[in-house]
Each structure stands twice: as structure tokens, then as C-alpha cells.
PDB file of C-alpha atoms in Angstrom:
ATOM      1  CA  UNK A 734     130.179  66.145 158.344  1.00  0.00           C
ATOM      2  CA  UNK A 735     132.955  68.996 159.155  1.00  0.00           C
ATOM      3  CA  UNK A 736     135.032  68.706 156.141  1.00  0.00           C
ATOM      4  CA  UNK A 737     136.419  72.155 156.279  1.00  0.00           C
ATOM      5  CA  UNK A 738     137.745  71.065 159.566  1.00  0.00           C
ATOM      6  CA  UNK A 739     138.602  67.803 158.146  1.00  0.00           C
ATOM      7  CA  UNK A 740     141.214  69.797 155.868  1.00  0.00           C
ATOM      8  CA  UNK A 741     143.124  71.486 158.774  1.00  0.00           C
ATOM      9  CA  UNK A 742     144.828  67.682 159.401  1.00  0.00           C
ATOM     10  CA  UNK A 743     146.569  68.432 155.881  1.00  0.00           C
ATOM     11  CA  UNK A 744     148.822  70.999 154.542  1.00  0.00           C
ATOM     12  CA  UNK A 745     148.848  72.975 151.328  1.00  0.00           C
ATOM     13  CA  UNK A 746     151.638  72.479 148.486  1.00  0.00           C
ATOM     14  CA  UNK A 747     154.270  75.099 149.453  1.00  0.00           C
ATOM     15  CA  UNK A 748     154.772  77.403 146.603  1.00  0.00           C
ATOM     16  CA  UNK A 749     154.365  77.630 143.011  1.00  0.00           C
ATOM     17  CA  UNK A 750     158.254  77.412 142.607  1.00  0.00           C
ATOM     18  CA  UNK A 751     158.004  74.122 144.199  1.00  0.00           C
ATOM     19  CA  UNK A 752     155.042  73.447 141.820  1.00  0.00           C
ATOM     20  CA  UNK A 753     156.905  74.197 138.634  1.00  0.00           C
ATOM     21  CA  UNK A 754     160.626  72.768 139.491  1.00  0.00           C
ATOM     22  CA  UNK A 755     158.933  69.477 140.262  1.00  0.00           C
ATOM     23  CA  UNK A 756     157.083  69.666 136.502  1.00  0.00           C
ATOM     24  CA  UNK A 757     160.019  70.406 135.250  1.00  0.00           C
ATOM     25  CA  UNK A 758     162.152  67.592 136.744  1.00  0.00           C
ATOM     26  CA  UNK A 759     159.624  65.441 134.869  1.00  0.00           C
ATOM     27  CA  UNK A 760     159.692  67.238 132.034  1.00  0.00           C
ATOM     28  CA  UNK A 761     163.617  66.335 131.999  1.00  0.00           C
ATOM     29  CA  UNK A 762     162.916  62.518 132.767  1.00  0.00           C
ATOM     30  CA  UNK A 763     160.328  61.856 129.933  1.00  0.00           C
ATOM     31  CA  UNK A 764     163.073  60.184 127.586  1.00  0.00           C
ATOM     32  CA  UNK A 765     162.918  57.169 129.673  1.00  0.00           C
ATOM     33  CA  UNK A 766     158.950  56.499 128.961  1.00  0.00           C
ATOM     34  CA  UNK A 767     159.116  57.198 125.590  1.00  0.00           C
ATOM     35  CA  UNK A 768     158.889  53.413 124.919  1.00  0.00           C
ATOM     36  CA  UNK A 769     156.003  50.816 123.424  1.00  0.00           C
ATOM     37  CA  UNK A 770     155.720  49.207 127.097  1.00  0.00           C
ATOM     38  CA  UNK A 771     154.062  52.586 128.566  1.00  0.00           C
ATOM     39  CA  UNK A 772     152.412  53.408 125.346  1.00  0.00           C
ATOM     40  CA  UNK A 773     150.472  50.348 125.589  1.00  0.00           C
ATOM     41  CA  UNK A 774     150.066  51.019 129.724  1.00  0.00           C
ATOM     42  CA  UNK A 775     148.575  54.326 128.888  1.00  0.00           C
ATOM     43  CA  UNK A 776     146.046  53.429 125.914  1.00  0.00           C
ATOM     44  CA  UNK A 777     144.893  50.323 128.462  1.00  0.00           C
ATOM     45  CA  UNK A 778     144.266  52.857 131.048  1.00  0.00           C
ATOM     46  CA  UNK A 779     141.789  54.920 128.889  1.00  0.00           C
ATOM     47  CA  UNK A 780     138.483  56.079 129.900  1.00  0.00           C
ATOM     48  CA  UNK A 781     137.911  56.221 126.022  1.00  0.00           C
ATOM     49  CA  UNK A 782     134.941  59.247 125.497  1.00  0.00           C
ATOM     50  CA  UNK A 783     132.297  60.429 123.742  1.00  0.00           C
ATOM     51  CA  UNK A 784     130.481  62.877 125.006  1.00  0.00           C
ATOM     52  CA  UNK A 785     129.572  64.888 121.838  1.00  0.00           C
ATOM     53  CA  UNK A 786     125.985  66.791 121.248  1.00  0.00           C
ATOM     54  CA  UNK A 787     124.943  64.908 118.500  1.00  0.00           C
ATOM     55  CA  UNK A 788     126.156  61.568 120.176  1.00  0.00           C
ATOM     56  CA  UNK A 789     123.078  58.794 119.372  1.00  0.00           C
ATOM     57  CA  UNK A 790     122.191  55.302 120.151  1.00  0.00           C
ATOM     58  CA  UNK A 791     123.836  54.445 116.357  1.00  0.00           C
ATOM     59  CA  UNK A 792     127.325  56.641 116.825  1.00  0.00           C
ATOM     60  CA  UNK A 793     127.585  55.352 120.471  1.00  0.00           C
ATOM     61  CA  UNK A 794     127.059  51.808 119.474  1.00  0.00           C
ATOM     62  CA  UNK A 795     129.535  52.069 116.618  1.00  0.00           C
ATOM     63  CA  UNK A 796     132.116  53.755 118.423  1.00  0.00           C
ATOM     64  CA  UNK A 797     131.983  50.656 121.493  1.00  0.00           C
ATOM     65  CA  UNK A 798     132.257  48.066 118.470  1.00  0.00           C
ATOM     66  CA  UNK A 799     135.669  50.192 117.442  1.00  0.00           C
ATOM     67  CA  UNK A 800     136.800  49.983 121.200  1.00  0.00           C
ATOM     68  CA  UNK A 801     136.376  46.231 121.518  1.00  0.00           C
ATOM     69  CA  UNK A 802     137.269  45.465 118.344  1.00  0.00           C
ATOM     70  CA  UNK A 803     140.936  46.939 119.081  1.00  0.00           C
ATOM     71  CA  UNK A 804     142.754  43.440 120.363  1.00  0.00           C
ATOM     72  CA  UNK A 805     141.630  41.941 116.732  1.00  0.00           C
ATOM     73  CA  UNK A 806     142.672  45.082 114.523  1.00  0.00           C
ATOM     74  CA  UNK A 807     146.075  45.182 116.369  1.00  0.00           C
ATOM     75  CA  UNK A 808     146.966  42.739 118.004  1.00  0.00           C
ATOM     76  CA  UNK A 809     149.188  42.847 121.683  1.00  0.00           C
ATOM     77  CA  UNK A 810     147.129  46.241 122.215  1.00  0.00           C
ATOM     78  CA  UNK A 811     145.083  46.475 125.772  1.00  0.00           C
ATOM     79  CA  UNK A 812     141.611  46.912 125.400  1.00  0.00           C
ATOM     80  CA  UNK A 813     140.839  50.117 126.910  1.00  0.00           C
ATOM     81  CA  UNK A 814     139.881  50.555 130.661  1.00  0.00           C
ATOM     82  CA  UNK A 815     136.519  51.827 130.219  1.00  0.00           C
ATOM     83  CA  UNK A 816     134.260  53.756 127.645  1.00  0.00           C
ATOM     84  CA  UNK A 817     132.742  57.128 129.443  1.00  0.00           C
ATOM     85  CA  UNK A 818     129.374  58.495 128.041  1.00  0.00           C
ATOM     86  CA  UNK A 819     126.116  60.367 128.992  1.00  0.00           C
ATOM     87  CA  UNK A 820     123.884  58.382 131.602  1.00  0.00           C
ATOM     88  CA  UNK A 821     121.153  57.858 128.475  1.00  0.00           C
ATOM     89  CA  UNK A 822     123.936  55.739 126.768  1.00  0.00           C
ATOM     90  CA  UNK A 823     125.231  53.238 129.624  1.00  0.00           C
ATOM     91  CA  UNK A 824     122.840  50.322 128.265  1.00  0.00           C
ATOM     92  CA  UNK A 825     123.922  51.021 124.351  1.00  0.00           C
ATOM     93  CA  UNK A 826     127.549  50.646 125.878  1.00  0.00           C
ATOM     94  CA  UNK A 827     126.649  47.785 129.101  1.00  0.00           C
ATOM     95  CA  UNK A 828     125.415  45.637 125.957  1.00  0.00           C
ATOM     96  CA  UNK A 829     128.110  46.158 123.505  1.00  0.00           C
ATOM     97  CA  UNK A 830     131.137  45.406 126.179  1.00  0.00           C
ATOM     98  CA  UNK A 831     129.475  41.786 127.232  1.00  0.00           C
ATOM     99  CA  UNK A 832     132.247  39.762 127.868  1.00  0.00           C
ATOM    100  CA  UNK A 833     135.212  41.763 127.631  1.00  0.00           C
ATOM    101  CA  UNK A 834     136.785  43.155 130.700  1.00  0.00           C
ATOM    102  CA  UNK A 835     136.039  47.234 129.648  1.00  0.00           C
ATOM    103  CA  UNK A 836     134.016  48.945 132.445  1.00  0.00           C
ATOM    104  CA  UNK A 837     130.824  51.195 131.332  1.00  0.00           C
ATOM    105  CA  UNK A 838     131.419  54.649 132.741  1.00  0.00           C
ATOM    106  CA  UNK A 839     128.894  57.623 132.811  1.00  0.00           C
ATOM    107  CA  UNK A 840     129.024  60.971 133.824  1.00  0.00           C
ATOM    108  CA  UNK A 841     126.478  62.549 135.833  1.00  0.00           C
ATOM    109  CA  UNK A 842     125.494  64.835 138.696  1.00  0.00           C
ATOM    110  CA  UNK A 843     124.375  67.668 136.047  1.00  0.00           C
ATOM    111  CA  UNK A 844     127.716  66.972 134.273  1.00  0.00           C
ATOM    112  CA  UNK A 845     129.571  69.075 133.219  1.00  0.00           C
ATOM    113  CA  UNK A 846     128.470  72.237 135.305  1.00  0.00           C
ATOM    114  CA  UNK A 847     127.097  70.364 138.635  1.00  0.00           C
ATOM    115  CA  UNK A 848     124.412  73.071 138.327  1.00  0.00           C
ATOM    116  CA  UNK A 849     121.102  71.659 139.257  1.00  0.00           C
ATOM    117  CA  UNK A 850     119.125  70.479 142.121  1.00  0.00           C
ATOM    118  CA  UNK A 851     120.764  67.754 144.823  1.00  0.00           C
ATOM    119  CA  UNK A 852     117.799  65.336 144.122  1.00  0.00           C
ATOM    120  CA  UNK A 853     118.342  65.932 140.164  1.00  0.00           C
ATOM    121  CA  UNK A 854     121.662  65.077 140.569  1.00  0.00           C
ATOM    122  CA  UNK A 855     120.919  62.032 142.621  1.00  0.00           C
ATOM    123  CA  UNK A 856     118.639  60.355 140.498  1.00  0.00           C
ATOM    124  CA  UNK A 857     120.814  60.762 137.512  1.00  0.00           C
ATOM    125  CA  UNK A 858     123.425  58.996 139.482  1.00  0.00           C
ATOM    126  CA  UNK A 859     121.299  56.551 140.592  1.00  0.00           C
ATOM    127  CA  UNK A 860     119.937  55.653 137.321  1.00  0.00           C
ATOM    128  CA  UNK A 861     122.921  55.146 135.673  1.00  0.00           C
ATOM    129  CA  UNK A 862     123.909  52.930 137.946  1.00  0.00           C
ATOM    130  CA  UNK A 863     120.719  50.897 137.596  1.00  0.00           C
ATOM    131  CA  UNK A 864     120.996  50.636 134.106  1.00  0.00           C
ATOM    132  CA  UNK A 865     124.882  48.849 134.361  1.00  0.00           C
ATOM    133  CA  UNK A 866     127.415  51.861 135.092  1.00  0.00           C
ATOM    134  CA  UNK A 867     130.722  50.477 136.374  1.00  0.00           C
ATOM    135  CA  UNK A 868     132.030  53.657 137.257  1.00  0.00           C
ATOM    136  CA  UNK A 869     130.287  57.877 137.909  1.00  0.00           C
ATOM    137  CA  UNK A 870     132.242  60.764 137.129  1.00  0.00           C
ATOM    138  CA  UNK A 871     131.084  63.187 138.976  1.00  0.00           C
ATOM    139  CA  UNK A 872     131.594  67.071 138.723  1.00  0.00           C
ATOM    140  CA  UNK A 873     132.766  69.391 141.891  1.00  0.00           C
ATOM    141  CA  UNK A 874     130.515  72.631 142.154  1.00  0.00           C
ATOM    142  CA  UNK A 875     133.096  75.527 141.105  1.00  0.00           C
ATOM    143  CA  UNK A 876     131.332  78.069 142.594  1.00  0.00           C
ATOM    144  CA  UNK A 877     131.101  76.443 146.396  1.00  0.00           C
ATOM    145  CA  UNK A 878     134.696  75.529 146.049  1.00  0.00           C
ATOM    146  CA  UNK A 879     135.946  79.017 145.212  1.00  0.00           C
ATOM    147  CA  UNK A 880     133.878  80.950 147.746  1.00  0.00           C
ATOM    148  CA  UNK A 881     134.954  78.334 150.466  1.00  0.00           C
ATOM    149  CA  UNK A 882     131.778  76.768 151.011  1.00  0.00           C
ATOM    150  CA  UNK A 883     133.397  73.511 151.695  1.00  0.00           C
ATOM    151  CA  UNK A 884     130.945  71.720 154.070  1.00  0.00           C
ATOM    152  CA  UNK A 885     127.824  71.885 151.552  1.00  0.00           C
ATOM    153  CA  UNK A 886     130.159  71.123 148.326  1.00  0.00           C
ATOM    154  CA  UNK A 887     131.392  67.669 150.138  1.00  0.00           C
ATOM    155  CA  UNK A 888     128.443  67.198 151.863  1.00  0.00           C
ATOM    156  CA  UNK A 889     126.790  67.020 148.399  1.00  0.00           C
ATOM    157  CA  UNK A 890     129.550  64.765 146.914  1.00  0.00           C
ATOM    158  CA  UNK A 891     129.078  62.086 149.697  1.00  0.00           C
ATOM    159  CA  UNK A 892     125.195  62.129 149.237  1.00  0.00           C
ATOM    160  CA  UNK A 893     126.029  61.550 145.201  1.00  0.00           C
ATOM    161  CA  UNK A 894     128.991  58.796 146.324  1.00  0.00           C
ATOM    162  CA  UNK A 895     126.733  56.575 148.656  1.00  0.00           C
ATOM    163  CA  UNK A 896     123.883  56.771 146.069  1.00  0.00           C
ATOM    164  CA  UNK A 897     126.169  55.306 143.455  1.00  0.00           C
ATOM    165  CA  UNK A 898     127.371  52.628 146.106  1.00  0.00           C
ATOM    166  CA  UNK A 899     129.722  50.644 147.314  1.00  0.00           C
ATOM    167  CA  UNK A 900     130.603  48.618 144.782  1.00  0.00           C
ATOM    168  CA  UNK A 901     130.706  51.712 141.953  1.00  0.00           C
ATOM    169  CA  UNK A 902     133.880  53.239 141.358  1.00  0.00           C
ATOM    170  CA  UNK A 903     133.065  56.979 142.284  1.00  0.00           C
ATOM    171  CA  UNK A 904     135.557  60.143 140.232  1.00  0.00           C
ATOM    172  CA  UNK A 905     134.853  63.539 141.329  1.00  0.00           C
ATOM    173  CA  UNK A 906     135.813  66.331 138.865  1.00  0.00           C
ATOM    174  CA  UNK A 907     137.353  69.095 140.248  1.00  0.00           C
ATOM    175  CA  UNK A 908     138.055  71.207 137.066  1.00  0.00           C
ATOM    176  CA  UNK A 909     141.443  72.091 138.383  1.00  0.00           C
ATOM    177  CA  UNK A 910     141.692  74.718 135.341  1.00  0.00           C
ATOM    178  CA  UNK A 911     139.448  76.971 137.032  1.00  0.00           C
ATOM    179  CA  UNK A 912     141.622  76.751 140.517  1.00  0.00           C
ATOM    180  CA  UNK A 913     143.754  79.582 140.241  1.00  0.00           C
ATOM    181  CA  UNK A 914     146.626  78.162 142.994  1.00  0.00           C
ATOM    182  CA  UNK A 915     148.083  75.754 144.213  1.00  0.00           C
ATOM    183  CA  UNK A 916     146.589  75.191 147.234  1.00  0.00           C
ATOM    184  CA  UNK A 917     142.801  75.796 145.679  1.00  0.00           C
ATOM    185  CA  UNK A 918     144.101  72.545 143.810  1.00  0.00           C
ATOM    186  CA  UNK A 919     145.113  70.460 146.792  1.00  0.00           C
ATOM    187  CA  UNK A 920     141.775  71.400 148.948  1.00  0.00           C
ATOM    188  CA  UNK A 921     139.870  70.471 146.338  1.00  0.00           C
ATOM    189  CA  UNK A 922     141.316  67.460 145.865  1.00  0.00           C
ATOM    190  CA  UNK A 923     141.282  66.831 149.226  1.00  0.00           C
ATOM    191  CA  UNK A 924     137.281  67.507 149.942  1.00  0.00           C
ATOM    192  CA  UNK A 925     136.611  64.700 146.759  1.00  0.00           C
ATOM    193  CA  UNK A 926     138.703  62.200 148.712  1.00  0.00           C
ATOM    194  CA  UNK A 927     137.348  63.083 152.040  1.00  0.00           C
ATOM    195  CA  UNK A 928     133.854  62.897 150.532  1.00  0.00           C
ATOM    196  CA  UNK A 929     134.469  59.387 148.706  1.00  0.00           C
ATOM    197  CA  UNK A 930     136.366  59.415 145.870  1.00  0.00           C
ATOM    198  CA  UNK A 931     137.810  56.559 144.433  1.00  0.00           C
ATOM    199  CA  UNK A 932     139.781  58.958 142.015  1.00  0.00           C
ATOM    200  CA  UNK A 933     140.522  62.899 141.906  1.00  0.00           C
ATOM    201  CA  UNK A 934     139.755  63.809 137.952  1.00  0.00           C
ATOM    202  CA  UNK A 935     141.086  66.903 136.577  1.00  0.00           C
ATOM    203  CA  UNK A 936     138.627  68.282 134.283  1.00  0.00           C
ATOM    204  CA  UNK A 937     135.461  67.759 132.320  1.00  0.00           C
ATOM    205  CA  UNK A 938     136.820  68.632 128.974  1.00  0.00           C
ATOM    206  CA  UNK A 939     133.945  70.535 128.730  1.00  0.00           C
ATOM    207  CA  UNK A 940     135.478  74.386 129.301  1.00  0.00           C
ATOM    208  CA  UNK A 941     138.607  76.166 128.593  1.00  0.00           C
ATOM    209  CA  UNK A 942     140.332  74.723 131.154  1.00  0.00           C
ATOM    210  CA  UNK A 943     141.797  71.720 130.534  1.00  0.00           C
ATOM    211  CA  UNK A 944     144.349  69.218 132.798  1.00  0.00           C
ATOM    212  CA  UNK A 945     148.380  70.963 133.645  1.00  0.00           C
ATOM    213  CA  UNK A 946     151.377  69.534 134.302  1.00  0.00           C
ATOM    214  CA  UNK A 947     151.225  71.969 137.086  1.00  0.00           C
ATOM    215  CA  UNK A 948     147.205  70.644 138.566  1.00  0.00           C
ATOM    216  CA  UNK A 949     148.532  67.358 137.887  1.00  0.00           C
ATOM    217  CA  UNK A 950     151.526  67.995 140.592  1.00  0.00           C
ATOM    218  CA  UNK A 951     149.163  69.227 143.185  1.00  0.00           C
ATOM    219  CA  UNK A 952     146.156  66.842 143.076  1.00  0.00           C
ATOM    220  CA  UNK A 953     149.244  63.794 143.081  1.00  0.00           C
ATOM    221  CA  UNK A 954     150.746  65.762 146.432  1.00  0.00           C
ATOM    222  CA  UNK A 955     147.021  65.616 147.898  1.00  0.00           C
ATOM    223  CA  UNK A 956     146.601  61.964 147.360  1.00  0.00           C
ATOM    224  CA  UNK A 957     150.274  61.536 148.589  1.00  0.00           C
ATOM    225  CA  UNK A 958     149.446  63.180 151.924  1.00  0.00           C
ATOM    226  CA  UNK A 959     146.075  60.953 151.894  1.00  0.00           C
ATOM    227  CA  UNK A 960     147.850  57.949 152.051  1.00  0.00           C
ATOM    228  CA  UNK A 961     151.072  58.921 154.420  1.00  0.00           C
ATOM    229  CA  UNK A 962     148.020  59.440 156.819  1.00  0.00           C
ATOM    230  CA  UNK A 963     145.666  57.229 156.504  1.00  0.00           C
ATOM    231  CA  UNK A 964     147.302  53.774 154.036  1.00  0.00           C
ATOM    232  CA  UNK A 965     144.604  54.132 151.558  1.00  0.00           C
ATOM    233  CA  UNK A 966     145.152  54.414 147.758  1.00  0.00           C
ATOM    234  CA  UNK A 967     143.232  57.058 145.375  1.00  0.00           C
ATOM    235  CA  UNK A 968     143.565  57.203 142.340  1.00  0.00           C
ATOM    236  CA  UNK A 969     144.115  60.192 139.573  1.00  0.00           C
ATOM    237  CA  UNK A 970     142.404  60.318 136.611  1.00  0.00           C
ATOM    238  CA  UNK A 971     143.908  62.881 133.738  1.00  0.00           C
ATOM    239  CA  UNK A 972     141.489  64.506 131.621  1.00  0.00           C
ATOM    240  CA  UNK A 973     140.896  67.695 129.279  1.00  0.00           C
ATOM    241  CA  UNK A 974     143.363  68.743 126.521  1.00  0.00           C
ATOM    242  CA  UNK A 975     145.063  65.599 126.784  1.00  0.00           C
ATOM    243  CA  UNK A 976     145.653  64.631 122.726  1.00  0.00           C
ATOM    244  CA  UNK A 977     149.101  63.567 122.528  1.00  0.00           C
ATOM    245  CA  UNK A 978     151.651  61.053 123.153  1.00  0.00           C
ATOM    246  CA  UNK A 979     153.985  63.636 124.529  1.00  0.00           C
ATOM    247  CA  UNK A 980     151.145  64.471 126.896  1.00  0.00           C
ATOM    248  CA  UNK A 981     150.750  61.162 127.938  1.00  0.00           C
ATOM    249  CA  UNK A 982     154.263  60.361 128.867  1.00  0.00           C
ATOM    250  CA  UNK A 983     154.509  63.269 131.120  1.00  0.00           C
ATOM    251  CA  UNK A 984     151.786  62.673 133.005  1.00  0.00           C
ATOM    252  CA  UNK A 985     152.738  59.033 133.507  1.00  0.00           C
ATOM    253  CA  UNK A 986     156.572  60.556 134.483  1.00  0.00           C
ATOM    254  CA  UNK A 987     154.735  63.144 136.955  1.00  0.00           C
ATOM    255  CA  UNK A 988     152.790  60.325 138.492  1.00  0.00           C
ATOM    256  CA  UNK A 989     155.766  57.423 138.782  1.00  0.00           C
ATOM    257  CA  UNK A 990     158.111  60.304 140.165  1.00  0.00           C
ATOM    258  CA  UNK A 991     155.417  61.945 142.777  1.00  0.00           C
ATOM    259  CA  UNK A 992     153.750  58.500 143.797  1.00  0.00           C
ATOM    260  CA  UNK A 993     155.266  55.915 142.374  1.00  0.00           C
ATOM    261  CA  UNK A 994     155.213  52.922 140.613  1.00  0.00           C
ATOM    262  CA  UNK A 995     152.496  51.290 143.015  1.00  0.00           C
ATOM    263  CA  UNK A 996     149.993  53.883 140.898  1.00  0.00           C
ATOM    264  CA  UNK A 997     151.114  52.713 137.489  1.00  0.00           C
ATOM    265  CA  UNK A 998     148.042  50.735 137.087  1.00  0.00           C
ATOM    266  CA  UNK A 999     144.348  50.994 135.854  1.00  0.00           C
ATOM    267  CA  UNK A1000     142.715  50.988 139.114  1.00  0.00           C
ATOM    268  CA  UNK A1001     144.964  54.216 140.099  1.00  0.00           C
ATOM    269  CA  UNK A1002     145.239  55.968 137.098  1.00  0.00           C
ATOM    270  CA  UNK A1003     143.528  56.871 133.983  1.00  0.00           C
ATOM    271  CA  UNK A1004     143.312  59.289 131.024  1.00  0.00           C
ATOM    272  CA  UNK A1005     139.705  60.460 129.752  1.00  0.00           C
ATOM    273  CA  UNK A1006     139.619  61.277 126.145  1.00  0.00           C
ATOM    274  CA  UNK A1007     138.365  60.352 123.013  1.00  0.00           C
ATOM    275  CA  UNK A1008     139.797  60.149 119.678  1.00  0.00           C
ATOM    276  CA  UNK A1009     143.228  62.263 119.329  1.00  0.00           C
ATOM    277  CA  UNK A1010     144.611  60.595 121.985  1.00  0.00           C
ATOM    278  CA  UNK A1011     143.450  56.920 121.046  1.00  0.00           C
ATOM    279  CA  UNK A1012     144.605  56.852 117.732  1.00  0.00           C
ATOM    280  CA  UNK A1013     148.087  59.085 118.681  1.00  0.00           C
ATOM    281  CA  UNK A1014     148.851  56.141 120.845  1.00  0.00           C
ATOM    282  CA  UNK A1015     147.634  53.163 118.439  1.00  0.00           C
ATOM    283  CA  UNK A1016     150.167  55.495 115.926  1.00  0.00           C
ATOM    284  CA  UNK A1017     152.815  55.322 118.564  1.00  0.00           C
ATOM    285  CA  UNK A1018     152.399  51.656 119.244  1.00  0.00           C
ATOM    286  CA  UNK A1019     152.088  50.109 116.092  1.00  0.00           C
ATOM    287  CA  UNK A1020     154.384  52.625 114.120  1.00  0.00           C
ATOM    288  CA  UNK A1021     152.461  53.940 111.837  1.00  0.00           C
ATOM    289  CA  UNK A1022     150.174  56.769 111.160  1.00  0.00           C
ATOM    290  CA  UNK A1023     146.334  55.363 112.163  1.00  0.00           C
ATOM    291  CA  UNK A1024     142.541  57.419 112.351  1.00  0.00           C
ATOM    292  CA  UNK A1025     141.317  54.354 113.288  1.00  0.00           C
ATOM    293  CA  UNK A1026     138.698  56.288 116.078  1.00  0.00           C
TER     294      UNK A1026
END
């Protein structure tokens, strides 16, 4: 397909004034979310993670028992939406999830760098889905994106979203960090929805360059404009850096101002991270200071 001609239908984000007056209207409305009803909302829409180098089968398994175990520990608290982990852990986490409603997530596609062969990438998607992923996260290819090679990058990403299938929620990474403007953003955001996405995701969390108020803005404005157009819903999903509460209410003000409350669910928005941002919210929720991830 002829995405790059695909993306002449939509129009950039104007200007980076726009960009940062819009952040900072949010930034002025956070008071209102500060509150134990969006708290709980945003710990039940985490893609809890652990992606560490010395993850194992042991440290996976214990940190799913933690996850499910949250409801009984403290009680009125969401179970998380999903737990996100390398492809060789989707069974540890498929089997320690049975019967609760938390989705198995993996990352794939050469995660986090998306640089290896098409048929590598492929086969790791594939095979985490065979062995019980839920949901893929895959990652954009930097490099294409940059030097405008649009057609092969979401070429690519459609071969990766039909081999995870229909019934797989599909995330494409587009490590907005490394996007230096605003409209580098919004393509980009644009070429993982034309290519399949099911959500835009900021960031890997594995490089400097972690989620903005600012990325957040643009890649809501993209999904905006993909819906005035065509009635379908994408979702965002807010990772890298993300670690406290304060963090988390912003994003959820950005995202209620710029698309409403219509997205203020789990199946439209997420936050991938792991522990700082777990137990800052269980702290936030329960009142009290808790390490309990």
C-alpha cells in the first residue's frame, strides 16, 4: 500500500506554540483529577512491566502472583489491565492470570530497536501469539521514519499486524522521544494507525527518550483527526518515564481535554510501566506510603 500518500488526507499539528499552550491548559486543569476515582482508573489501566535483563521464569512468575494478588491485599483496587513481558515469558504469565480478567501482553518485532530481519520479526510475533499473548507491542523502525521512508516502515507494520491477527490487540511504538517535531509525531502516529494499530504507544522505555506532555498532545491530535474522518476509535497508550502520580493525572487531563471522556477507558488508554508507578498509585489510593511491587 501507498501510505505516504495515505498521509496527504491529514494535516500536521500547526505549531509548537499550539503544542505547548494546549499542555499547559492541562497542566492548569490537573486539580480536578487529583482524586481516588481516577487514581484507581489509571492503576486499572496499567500495562504493568517487566522487562528487565535478568527477568526469569521465577521473578516473572512472582511478580504476576503480586499483580493478581492486588484485589485481596487492597481491597476496591482494579486489577491491572494487562502484564507486558518478553515473548519467552507469555506462558509463565498466560498460566498465572487463569481466571482473572488481566490480558498477557508481549513485546516483540526485535523490541526495543525493530532492528532485525522482517521474517525474524514475524515469527517472534507469531509465536507469542501462539503461546497465549492477548495483546503485541510492537516497535516503529526510527531510522525509516526519520529519513521518510514511509511506505516500507508501514508496509512492515501491517505484515507484523495481520500476523498477530484479528483478534490480538496490535500497539505500535513510535518512540516519540526521538521525533524531534511536531509533525514527525503526528505522521508517525498516523502510519501505525494506517498500518493497524489498535493503539499509538509512545515509547519503549528502553532509551533516553521517554513519553512528553508535548508527544502526548500530538499523537492524541492524530487519533482525533483519525476518527473525525473515518468514526473509528484508537487508542493511546503512555509509556517511558512515566513514575508518578502527578504524571499520571496529566496525561489522563491531556487525554479527557483533547479526546474526551469516550477514551477514559482501558480499551483506549493505557500506561506501560512497572514498579514506581504501581506502587505511587497503590500509595495514592490507599493513603499510605506502599513498595508493595
Amino acid at each position: 500500500m501507498e501510505y505516504a500518500a495515505l498521509l496527504e488526507k491529514y494535516t500536521p499539528v500547526a505549531s509548537d506554540d499550539l503544542v505547548k499552550s494546549i499542555v499547559a491548559k492541562a497542566k492548569a486543569e490537573m486539580d480536578r483529577n487529583r482524586n481516588e476515582e481516577v487514581y484507581k482508573f489509571c492503576f486499572g489501566a496499567l500495562d504493568l512491566t517487566t522487562l528487565n535483563n535478568n527477568d526469569s521464569v521465577r521473578s516473572v512468575a512472582e511478580f504476576v502472583k503480586k499483580a493478581v494478588d492486588v484485589p485481596t491485599r487492597f481491597p476496591n483496587v482494579p486489577n491491572v489491565s494487562s502484564i507486558c513481558v518478553y515473548p519467552s515469558f507469555v506462558d509463565i504469565v498466560g498460566l498465572g492470570v487463569e481466571g482473572t480478567d488481566i490480558a498477557v501482553t508481549s513485546v516483540a518485532g526485535g523490541f526495543p530497536t525493530a532492528q532485525t530481519f522482517l521474517e525474524v520479526k514475524m515469527l517472534e510475533v507469531a509465536m507469542a501469539v501462539e503461546n497465549g499473548a492477548d495483546e503485541i507491542d510492537v516497535v516503529m523502525n526510527a531510522g525509516e521514519m526519520v529519513e521518510g521512508d514511509f511506505d516500507r516502515l508501514a508496509n512492515d507494520l501491517e505484515m507484523l499486524c495481520n500476523e498477530a491477527g484479528k483478534e490480538v490487540i496490535f500497539k505500535v511504538i513510535i518512540e516519540s522521544g526521538m521525533l524531534t517535531k511536531p509533525e514527525e509525531v503526528y505522521r508517525a502516529s498516523l502510519l501505525a494507525i494506517l498500518s493497524g494499530a489498535d493503539f499509538v504507544k509512545t515509547s519503549t522505555g528502553k532509551s533516553a527518550y521517554g513519553a512528553t506532555p508535548k508527544s502526548v498532545m500530538v499523537i492524541c491530535n492524530a487519533i482525533k483527526d483519525y476518527y473525525l474522518q473515518t468514526g473509528i476509535n484508537v487508542g493511546i497508550k503512555i509509556a517511558g518515564g512515566v513514575r508518578t502520580v502527578d504524571d499520571a493525572v496529566l496525561y489522563y487531563t491531556l487525554v479527557e481535554n483533547l479526546l474526551g471522556r469516550e477514551w477514559l477507558t482501558p480499551s483506549l488508554f493505557r500506561f506501560g510501566a512497572s514498579a514506581p508507578l504501581a506502587n505511587a498509585l497503590l500509595s495514592a489510593i490507599t493513603g499510605e506510603e506502599q513498595h508493595y511491587f
